[in-house]
Short mmCIF file of C-alpha atoms in Angstrom, two decimals:
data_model
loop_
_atom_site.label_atom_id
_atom_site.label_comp_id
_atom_site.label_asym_id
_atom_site.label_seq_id
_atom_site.Cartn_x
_atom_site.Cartn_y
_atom_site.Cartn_z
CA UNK A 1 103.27 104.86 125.22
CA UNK A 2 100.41 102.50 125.81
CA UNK A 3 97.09 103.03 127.66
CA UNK A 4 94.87 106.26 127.60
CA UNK A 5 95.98 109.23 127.01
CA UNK A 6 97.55 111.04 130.19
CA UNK A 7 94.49 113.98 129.27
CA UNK A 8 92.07 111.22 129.68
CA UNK A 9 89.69 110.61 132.24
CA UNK A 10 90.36 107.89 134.24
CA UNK A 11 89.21 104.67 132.13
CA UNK A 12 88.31 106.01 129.41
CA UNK A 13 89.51 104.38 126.49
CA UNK A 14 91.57 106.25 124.04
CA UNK A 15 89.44 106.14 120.93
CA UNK A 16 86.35 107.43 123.24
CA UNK A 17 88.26 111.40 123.53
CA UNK A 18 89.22 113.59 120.48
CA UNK A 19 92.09 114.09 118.95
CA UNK A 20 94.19 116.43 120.44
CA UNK A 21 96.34 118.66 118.03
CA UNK A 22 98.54 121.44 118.54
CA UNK A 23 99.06 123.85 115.60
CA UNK A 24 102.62 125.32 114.77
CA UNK A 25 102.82 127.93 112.06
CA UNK A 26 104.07 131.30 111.83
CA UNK A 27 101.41 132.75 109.62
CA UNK A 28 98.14 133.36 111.73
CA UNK A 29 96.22 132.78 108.56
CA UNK A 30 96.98 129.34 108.25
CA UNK A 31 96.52 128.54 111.57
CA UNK A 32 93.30 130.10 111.77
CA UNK A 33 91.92 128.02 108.70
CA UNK A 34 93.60 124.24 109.77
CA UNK A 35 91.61 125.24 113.08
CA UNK A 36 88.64 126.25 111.39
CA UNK A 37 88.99 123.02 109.41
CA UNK A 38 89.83 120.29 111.73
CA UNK A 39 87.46 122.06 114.44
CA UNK A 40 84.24 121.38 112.37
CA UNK A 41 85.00 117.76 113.20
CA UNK A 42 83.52 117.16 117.17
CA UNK A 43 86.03 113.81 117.10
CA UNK A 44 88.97 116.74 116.62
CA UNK A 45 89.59 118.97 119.54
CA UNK A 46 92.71 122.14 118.55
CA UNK A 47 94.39 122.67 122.09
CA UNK A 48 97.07 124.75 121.06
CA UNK A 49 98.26 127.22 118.22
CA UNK A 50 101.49 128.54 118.23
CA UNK A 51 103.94 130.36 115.61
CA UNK A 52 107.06 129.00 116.26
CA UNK A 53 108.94 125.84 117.46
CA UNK A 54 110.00 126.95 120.37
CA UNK A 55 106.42 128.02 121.54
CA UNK A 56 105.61 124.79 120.39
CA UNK A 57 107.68 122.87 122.74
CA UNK A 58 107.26 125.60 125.57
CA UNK A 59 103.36 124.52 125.03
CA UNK A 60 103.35 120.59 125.26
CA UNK A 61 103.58 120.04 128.57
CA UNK A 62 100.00 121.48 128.98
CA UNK A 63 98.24 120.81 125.65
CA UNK A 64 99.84 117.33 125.43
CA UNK A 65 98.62 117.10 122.06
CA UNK A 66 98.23 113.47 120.08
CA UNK A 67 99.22 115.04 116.83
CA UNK A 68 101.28 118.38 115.77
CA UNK A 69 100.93 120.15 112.79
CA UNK A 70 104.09 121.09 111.79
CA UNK A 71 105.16 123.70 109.46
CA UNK A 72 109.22 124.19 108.40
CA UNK A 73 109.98 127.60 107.53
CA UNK A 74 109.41 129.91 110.67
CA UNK A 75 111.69 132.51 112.82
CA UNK A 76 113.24 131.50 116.24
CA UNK A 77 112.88 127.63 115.89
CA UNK A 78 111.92 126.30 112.41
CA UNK A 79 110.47 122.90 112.02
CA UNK A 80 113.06 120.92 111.42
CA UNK A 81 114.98 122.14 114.27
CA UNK A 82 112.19 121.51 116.13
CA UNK A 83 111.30 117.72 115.11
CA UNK A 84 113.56 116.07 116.75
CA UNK A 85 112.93 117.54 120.21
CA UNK A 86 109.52 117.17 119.94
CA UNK A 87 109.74 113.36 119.19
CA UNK A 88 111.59 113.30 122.66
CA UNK A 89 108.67 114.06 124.44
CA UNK A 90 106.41 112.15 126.64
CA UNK A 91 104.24 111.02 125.84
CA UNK A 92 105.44 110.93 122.03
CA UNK A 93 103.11 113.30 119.35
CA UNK A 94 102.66 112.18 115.89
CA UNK A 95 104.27 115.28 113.84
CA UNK A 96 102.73 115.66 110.26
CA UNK A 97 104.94 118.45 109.05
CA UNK A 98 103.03 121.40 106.68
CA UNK A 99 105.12 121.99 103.31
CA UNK A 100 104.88 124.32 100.05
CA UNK A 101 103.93 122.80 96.95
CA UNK A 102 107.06 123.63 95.85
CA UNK A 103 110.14 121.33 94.89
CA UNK A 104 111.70 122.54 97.87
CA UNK A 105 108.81 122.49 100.50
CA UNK A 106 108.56 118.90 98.75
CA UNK A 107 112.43 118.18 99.32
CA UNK A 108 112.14 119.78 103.17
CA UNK A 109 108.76 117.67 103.77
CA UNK A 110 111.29 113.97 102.99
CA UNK A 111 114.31 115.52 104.35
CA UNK A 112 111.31 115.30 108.22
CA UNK A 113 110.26 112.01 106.73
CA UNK A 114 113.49 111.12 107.37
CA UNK A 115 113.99 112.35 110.42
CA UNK A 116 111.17 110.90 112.35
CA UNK A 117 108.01 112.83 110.95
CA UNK A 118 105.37 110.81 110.25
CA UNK A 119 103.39 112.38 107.32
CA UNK A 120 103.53 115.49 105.65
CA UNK A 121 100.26 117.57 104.32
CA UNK A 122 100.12 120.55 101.26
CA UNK A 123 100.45 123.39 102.50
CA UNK A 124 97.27 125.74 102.08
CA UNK A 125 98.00 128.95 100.82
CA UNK A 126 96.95 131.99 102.73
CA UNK A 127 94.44 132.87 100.96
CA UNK A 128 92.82 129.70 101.75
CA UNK A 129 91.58 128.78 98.43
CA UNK A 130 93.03 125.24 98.40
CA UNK A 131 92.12 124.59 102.11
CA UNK A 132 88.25 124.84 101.21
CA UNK A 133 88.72 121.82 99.04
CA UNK A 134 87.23 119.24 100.21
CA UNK A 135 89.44 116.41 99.32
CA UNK A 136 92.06 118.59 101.15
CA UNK A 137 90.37 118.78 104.41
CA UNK A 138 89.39 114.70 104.29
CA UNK A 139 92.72 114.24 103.76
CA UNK A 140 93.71 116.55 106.75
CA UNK A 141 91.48 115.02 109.27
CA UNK A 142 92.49 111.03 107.74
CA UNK A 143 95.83 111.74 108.55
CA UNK A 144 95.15 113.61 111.72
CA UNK A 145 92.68 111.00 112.97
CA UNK A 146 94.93 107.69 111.78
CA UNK A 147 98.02 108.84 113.05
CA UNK A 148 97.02 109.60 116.35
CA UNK A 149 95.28 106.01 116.53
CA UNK A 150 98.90 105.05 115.35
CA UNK A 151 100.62 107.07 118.30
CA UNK A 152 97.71 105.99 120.86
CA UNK A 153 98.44 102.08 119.70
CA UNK A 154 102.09 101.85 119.03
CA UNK A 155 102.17 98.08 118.70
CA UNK A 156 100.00 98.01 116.15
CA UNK A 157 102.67 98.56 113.76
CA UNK A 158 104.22 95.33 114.65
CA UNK A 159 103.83 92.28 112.58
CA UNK A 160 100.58 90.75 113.12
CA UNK A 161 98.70 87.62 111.76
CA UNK A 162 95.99 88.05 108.62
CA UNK A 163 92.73 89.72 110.08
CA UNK A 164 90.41 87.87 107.57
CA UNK A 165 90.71 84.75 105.71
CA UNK A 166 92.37 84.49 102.20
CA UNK A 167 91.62 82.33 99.17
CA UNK A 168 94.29 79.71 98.33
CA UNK A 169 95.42 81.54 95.14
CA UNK A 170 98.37 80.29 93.25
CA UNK A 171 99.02 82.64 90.46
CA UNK A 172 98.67 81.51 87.09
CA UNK A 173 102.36 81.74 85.76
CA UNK A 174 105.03 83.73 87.99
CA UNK A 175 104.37 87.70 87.85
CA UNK A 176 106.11 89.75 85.03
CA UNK A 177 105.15 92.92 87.20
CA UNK A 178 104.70 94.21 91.10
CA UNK A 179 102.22 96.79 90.95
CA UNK A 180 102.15 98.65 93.97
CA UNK A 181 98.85 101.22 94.62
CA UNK A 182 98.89 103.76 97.71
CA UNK A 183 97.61 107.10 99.36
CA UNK A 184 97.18 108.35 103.10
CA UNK A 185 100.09 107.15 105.29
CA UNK A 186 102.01 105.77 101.99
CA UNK A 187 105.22 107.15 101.97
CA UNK A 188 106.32 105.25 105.66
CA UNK A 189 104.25 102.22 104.29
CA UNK A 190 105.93 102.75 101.18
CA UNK A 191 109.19 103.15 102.79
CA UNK A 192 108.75 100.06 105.32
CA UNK A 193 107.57 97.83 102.40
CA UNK A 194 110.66 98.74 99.99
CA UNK A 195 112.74 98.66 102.94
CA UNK A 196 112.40 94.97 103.72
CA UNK A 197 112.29 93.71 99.84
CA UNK A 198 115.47 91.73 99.86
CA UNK A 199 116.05 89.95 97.98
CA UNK A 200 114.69 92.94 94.57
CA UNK A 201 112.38 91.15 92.60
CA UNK A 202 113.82 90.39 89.09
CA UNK A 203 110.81 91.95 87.52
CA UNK A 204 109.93 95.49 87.37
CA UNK A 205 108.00 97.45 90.16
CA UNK A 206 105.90 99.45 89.28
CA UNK A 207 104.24 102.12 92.11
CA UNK A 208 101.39 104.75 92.60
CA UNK A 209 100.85 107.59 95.26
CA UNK A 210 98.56 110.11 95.68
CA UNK A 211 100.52 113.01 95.77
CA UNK A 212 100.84 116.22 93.99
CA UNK A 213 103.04 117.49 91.06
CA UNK A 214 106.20 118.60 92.70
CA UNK A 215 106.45 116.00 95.23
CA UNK A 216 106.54 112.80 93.57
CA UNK A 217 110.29 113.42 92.15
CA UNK A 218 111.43 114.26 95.67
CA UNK A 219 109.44 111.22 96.81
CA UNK A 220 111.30 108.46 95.00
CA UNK A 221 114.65 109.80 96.14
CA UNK A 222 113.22 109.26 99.30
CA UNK A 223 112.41 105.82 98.90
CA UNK A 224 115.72 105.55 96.56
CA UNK A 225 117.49 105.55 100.24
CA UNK A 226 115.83 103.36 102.08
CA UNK A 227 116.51 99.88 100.56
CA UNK A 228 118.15 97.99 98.09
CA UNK A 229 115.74 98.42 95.10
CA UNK A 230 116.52 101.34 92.98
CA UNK A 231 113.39 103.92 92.81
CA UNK A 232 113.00 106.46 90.12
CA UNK A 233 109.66 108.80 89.40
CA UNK A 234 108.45 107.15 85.75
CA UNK A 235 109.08 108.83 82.05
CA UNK A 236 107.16 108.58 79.34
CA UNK A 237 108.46 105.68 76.75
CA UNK A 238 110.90 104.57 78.66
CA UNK A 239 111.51 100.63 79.52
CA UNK A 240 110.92 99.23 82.18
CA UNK A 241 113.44 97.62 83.59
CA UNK A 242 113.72 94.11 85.80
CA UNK A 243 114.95 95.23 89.31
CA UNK A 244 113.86 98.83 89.06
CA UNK A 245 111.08 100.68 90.59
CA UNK A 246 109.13 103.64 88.95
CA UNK A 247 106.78 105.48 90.60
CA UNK A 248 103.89 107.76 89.14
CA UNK A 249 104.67 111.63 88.81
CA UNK A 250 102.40 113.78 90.44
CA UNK A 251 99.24 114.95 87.89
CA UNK A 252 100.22 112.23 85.14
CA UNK A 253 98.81 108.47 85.29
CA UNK A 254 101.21 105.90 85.02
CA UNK A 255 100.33 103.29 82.64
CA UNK A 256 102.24 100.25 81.34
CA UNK A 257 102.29 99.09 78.00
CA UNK A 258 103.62 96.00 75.98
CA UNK A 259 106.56 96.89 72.99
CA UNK A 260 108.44 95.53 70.83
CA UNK A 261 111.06 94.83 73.26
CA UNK A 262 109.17 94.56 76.82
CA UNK A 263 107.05 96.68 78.89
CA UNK A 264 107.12 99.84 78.53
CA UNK A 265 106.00 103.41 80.81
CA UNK A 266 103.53 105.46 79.63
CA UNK A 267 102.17 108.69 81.40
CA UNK A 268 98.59 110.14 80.55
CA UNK A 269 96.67 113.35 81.19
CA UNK A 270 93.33 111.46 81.20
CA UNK A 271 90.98 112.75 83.95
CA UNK A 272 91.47 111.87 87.47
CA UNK A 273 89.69 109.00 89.00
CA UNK A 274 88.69 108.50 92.19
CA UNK A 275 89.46 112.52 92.61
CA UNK A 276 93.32 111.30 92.23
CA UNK A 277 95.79 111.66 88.85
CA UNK A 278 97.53 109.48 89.20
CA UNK A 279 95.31 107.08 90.33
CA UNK A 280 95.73 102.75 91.22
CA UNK A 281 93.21 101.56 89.04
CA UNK A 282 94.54 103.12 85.32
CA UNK A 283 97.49 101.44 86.31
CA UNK A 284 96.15 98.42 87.04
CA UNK A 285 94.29 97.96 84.23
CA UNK A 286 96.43 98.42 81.27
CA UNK A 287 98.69 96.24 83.60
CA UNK A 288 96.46 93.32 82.87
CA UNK A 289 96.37 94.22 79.71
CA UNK A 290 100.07 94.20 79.18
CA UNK A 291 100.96 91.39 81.11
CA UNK A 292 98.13 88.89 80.51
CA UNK A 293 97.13 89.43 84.26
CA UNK A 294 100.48 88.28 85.35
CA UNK A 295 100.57 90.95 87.66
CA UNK A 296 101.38 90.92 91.66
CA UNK A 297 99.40 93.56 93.30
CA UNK A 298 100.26 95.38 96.56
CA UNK A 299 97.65 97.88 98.11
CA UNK A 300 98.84 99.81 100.91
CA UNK A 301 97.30 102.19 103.48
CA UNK A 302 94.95 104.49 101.75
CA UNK A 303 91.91 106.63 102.01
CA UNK A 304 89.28 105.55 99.78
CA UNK A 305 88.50 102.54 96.97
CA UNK A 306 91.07 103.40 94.20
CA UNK A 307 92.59 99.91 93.03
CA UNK A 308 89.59 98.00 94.20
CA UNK A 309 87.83 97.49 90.87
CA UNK A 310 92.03 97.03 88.70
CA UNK A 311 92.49 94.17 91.65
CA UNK A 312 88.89 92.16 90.99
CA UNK A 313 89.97 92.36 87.13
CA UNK A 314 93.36 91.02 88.23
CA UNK A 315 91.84 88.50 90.73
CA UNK A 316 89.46 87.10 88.38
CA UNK A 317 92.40 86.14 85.97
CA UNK A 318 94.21 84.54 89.00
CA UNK A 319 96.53 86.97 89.45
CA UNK A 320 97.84 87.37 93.15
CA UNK A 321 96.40 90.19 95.38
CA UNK A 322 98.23 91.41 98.57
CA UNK A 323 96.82 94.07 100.96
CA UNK A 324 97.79 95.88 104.21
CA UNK A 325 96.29 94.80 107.13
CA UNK A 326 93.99 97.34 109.46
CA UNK A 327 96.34 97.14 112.29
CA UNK A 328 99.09 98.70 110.36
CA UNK A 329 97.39 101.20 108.40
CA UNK A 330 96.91 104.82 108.80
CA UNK A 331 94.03 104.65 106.96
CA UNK A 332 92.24 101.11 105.83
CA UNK A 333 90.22 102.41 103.05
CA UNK A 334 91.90 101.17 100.06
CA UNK A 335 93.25 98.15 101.33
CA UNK A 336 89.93 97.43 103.29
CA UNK A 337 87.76 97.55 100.72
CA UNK A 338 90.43 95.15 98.86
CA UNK A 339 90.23 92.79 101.74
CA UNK A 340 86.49 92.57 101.99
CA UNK A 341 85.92 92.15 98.60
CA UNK A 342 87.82 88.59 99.28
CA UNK A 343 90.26 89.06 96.79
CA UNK A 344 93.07 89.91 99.19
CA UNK A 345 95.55 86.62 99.33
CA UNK A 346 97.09 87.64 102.39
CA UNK A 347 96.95 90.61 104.57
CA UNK A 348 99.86 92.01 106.59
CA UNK A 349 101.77 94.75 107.51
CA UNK A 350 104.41 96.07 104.67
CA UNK A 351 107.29 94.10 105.89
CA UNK A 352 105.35 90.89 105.72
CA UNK A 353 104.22 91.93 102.39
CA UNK A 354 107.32 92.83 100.73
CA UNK A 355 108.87 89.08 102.13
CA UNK A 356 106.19 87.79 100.39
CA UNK A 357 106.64 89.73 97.25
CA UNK A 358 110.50 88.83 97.09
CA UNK A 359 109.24 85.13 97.41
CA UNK A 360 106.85 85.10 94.80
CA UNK A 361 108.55 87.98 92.34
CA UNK A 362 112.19 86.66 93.12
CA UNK A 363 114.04 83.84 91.28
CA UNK A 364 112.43 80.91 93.96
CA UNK A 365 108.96 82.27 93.17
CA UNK A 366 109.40 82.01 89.19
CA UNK A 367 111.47 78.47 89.51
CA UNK A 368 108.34 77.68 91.26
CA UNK A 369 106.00 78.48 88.93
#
């Protein structure tokens, strides 16, 4: 789909209308407080709400909706069932499917990531306590607003050249880590980027993602699927391993930390920063620490500046710094504020980024060094 929007006046250009989202839930509840939420927002327009998947695709022909909210347990049609027929549609919705914070709304929610869904949000509980939160609804209307500019621009997930300029940064001494930092729209960046690293680096990886307890374990046997590197959620203590990937558990830091024999995990109940446990930037900066700044960061589509201030300690010691570009990302908060900070050394969509990962974290990029 390129253009406007078929519900736009003649013209107009897509960014210029709101978003148009359909609602699909079977409890009345919840769909009266995601409308209440995302309607607050004039740049959001809810112009549909139905209870069941097949209402849902019985209604898109009229509301035509840029994004559906998707929940996966309901009678007649559940969400999964419906996913896949929605994706056939034309013109194509972004589908952000609505799971329990459970390890099996978190298992259901990769199980759609799989199958075509875009993102996935908490579900709020009918009482609507966690809905009123206010990092909840940002993150609701981030990932309502950046994945219908996604769906509106298809070809901006293509490969395109470095928006802003880079310093010519050669790192130090080759990288003894990858640390990789990420929130809204991370787990397809995440997925793309660990997708095309061939060939593994033959140093550990080590990753964060905003996401809560619960969903984190079911996350990295999500991204244990999709490519050749291995990807396990962190433990406490344990050694990290060249080749391996570990990524933060949900409501624990991951930190890394120099022992006797190599670098080591460790996981931390210190308070959140940047509203987020875990968060980029603890990680980053006992990364420094550990590795004498020899540390290749990646920062991938977030909302936010969580990793900026871990990346300027890491730039300053001439570490290497790699960012998403704002074509690709859902949201360029983190990696934006990376970028215009000028410590970014390149800018690009994940694949681009994980090629140049593999060349600088593989065994070329440490014969060069």
């Amino acid at each position: 789909m390129s253009g406007p929007h078929p519900g736009a006046p003649p013209g107009e250009e897509p960014g210029a209308r709101p978003v148009r989202v359909m609602i699909c839930d079977d409890s009345a509840t919840v769909r009266g407080i995601l409308a209440r939420l995302l309607g607050a927002d004039p740049a959001v327009e809810v112009v549909a709400r139905v209870g069941d998947g097949r209402q849902a695709l019985d209604a898109l022909a009229t509301a035509r909706p840029d994004v559906v909210l998707l929940d996966l347990e309901m009678p007649v049609m559940d969400g999964m069932t419906a996913l896949p027929l929605l994706l056939r549609a034309e013109p194509r919705p972004s589908v952000i499917v609505a799971s329990a914070l459970t390890q099996r709304g978190a298992a259901a929610a990769m199980a759609a990531l799989r199958a075509g869904a875009s993102d996935y949000i908490p579900k709020p509980g009918a009482g609507g306590g966690g809905a009123m939160d206010p990092v909840f609804r940002a993150e609701l209307l981030e990932k309502v607003k950046g994945w219908a500019r996604m769906g509106r621009a298809p070809g901006r997930l293509a490969a395109a050249p470095p928006r802003a300029p880079a310093r010519a940064v050669r790192p130090a001494a080759a990288p003894a880590l990858v640390a990789v930092g990420s929130s809204t729209g991370g787990p397809q960046a995440l997925a793309a980027f660990l997708r095309a690293l061939s060939p593994v680096p033959i140093v550990p990886v080590v990753i964060v993602q905003h996401m809560p307890a619960g969903f984190t374990a079911m996350l990295a046997d999500h991204l244990d699927r999709v490519g050749p590197l291995r990807v396990a959620e962190a433990r406490d203590g344990e050694a990290l391993r060249p080749g391996r990937a570990y990524l933060a558990p949900g409501d624990r830091h991951l930190l890394v930390e120099r022992g006797a024999s190599g670098l080591l995990a460790r996981l931390r109940d210190d308070p959140p920063e940047h509203f987020c446990r875990p968060a980029v930037d603890p990680l980053l900066r006992s990364a420094q620490r550990a590795c004498d700044g020899r540390v290749l960061a990646v920062i991938l589509t977030g909302m936010g500046q969580d990793g900026l201030a871990g990346c300027r300690a890491l730039a300053a010691g001439r570490a290497v710094v790699l960012a998403q570009d704002e074509a690709s990302s859902v949201v360029w908060g983190m990696p934006g504020a990376v970028a215009r900070a000028g410590i970014a050394r390149e800018l690009g969509p994940p694949e681009r980024l994980a090629a140049r990962v593999a060349a600088m974290a593989g065994e070329t990029g440490r014969m060069a060094s």
